[in-house]
Coordinates of N, CA and C in Angstrom, one line a residue:
M1 N 1.7 -12.5 -23.9 CA 2.8 -12.8 -24.8 C 3.2 -11.6 -25.5
A2 N 2.3 -10.8 -26.1 CA 2.6 -9.6 -26.8 C 3.2 -8.6 -25.9
A3 N 2.6 -8.5 -24.7 CA 3.0 -7.5 -23.7 C 4.5 -7.8 -23.3
A4 N 4.9 -9.0 -23.1 CA 6.2 -9.3 -22.7 C 7.2 -9.0 -23.9
R5 N 6.8 -9.3 -25.1 CA 7.6 -9.0 -26.2 C 7.8 -7.5 -26.4
L6 N 6.8 -6.7 -26.2 CA 6.9 -5.3 -26.3 C 7.8 -4.7 -25.2
R7 N 7.6 -5.2 -24.0 CA 8.5 -4.7 -22.9 C 10.0 -5.0 -23.1
S8 N 10.3 -6.1 -23.8 CA 11.7 -6.5 -24.0 C 12.3 -5.4 -24.9
G9 N 11.5 -4.8 -25.8 CA 12.0 -3.8 -26.7 C 12.9 -4.3 -27.9
H10 N 12.9 -5.6 -28.1 CA 13.8 -6.1 -29.2 C 13.0 -6.2 -30.5
E11 N 11.7 -6.0 -30.5 CA 10.9 -6.1 -31.7 C 10.1 -4.8 -31.9
S12 N 9.8 -4.5 -33.1 CA 8.9 -3.3 -33.3 C 7.5 -3.8 -33.1
V13 N 6.6 -2.8 -32.9 CA 5.2 -3.1 -32.7 C 4.7 -3.8 -34.0
A14 N 5.1 -3.4 -35.1 CA 4.7 -4.0 -36.4 C 5.1 -5.5 -36.5
A15 N 6.3 -5.8 -36.0 CA 6.8 -7.2 -36.0 C 6.0 -8.1 -35.1
V16 N 5.7 -7.5 -33.9 CA 4.9 -8.3 -32.9 C 3.5 -8.5 -33.5
A17 N 2.9 -7.5 -34.1 CA 1.6 -7.6 -34.7 C 1.5 -8.6 -35.8
E18 N 2.5 -8.6 -36.7 CA 2.5 -9.5 -37.8 C 2.7 -11.0 -37.3
S19 N 3.6 -11.2 -36.3 CA 3.8 -12.5 -35.8 C 2.5 -13.1 -35.1
L20 N 1.6 -12.2 -34.7 CA 0.4 -12.7 -34.1 C -0.8 -12.8 -35.0
G21 N -0.5 -12.5 -36.3 CA -1.5 -12.7 -37.4 C -2.2 -11.5 -37.8
Y22 N -1.8 -10.3 -37.3 CA -2.5 -9.1 -37.7 C -1.8 -8.6 -39.0
D23 N -2.7 -8.3 -40.0 CA -2.2 -7.8 -41.3 C -1.9 -6.3 -41.2
N24 N -2.5 -5.7 -40.2 CA -2.3 -4.2 -40.0 C -2.0 -3.9 -38.5
S25 N -0.9 -3.2 -38.3 CA -0.4 -3.0 -36.9 C -1.4 -2.0 -36.2
N26 N -2.2 -1.3 -37.0 CA -3.2 -0.4 -36.3 C -4.3 -1.2 -35.7
N27 N -4.7 -2.3 -36.4 CA -5.7 -3.2 -35.8 C -5.1 -3.9 -34.5
F28 N -3.9 -4.3 -34.5 CA -3.3 -4.8 -33.3 C -3.2 -3.8 -32.2
S29 N -2.9 -2.5 -32.5 CA -2.8 -1.5 -31.5 C -4.2 -1.2 -30.9
T30 N -5.2 -1.2 -31.7 CA -6.6 -1.0 -31.2 C -7.0 -2.2 -30.2
A31 N -6.7 -3.4 -30.6 CA -7.0 -4.5 -29.8 C -6.2 -4.5 -28.5
F32 N -4.9 -4.2 -28.6 CA -4.0 -4.1 -27.5 C -4.5 -3.0 -26.5
R33 N -4.9 -1.9 -27.0 CA -5.3 -0.8 -26.2 C -6.6 -1.2 -25.5
A34 N -7.5 -1.9 -26.1 CA -8.8 -2.3 -25.5 C -8.5 -3.3 -24.4
F35 N -7.5 -4.1 -24.5 CA -7.2 -5.1 -23.4 C -6.4 -4.5 -22.3
H36 N -5.4 -3.7 -22.6 CA -4.4 -3.2 -21.6 C -4.7 -1.8 -21.2
G37 N -5.5 -1.0 -21.9 CA -5.8 0.3 -21.6 C -4.7 1.3 -22.0
L38 N -3.7 0.9 -22.7 CA -2.6 1.7 -23.2 C -2.3 1.2 -24.6
S39 N -1.7 2.2 -25.4 CA -1.2 1.8 -26.7 C 0.0 0.9 -26.5
P40 N 0.4 0.1 -27.5 CA 1.6 -0.7 -27.4 C 2.9 0.1 -27.1
L41 N 3.0 1.3 -27.7 CA 4.2 2.1 -27.4 C 4.2 2.7 -26.0
R42 N 3.0 3.1 -25.5 CA 2.9 3.6 -24.2 C 3.2 2.5 -23.2
Y43 N 2.7 1.3 -23.5 CA 2.9 0.2 -22.6 C 4.4 -0.1 -22.5
R44 N 5.0 -0.1 -23.7 CA 6.5 -0.4 -23.7 C 7.2 0.7 -22.9
K45 N 6.9 1.9 -23.0 CA 7.6 3.0 -22.3 C 7.3 2.8 -20.8
N46 N 6.1 2.6 -20.4 CA 5.8 2.4 -19.0 C 6.5 1.2 -18.4
G47 N 6.5 0.1 -19.1 CA 7.2 -1.1 -18.7 C 8.6 -0.9 -18.4
R48 N 9.3 -0.2 -19.3 CA 10.7 0.1 -19.2 C 11.0 1.0 -18.0
G49 N 10.1 2.0 -17.8 CA 10.3 2.9 -16.7 C 10.1 2.2 -15.4
Q50 N 9.1 1.3 -15.3 CA 8.9 0.6 -14.0 C 10.0 -0.3 -13.7
R51 N 10.5 -1.0 -14.7 CA 11.6 -1.9 -14.5 C 12.9 -1.1 -14.0
K52 N 13.1 0.0 -14.7 CA 14.3 0.8 -14.4 C 14.2 1.3 -12.9
A53 N 13.0 1.8 -12.6 CA 12.8 2.3 -11.2 C 13.0 1.2 -10.2
C54 N 12.6 0.0 -10.4 CA 12.8 -1.1 -9.5 C 14.3 -1.4 -9.4
L55 N 15.0 -1.3 -10.4 CA 16.5 -1.6 -10.4 C 17.3 -0.6 -9.7
T56 N 16.8 0.7 -9.7 CA 17.5 1.8 -9.1 C 17.2 2.0 -7.6
Q57 N 16.1 1.4 -7.2 CA 15.7 1.6 -5.8 C 16.5 0.6 -4.9
R58 N 17.0 1.1 -3.8 CA 17.8 0.2 -3.0 C 16.9 -0.3 -1.8
W59 N 17.1 -1.6 -1.5 CA 16.4 -2.2 -0.4 C 17.0 -1.7 0.9
R60 N 16.2 -1.2 1.8 CA 16.6 -0.7 3.1 C 16.0 -1.5 4.2
P61 N 16.7 -2.2 5.0 CA 16.1 -2.9 6.2 C 15.5 -1.9 7.1
E62 N 14.4 -2.3 7.8 CA 13.7 -1.5 8.8 C 14.2 -1.7 10.1

């Protein structure tokens, strides 16, 4: 849930953290990093980059 919201880029990390019940976005970031292996901001950047790469690659029949 949090990962999808971060990838969409429509909400700040603090807004996502608060909506999930975290009083402190640093605590959310720590928990997110422990689960995903990346900080929320890095996860967001990687997600956008992967999606962009998929959209720009053309399918070529073999």
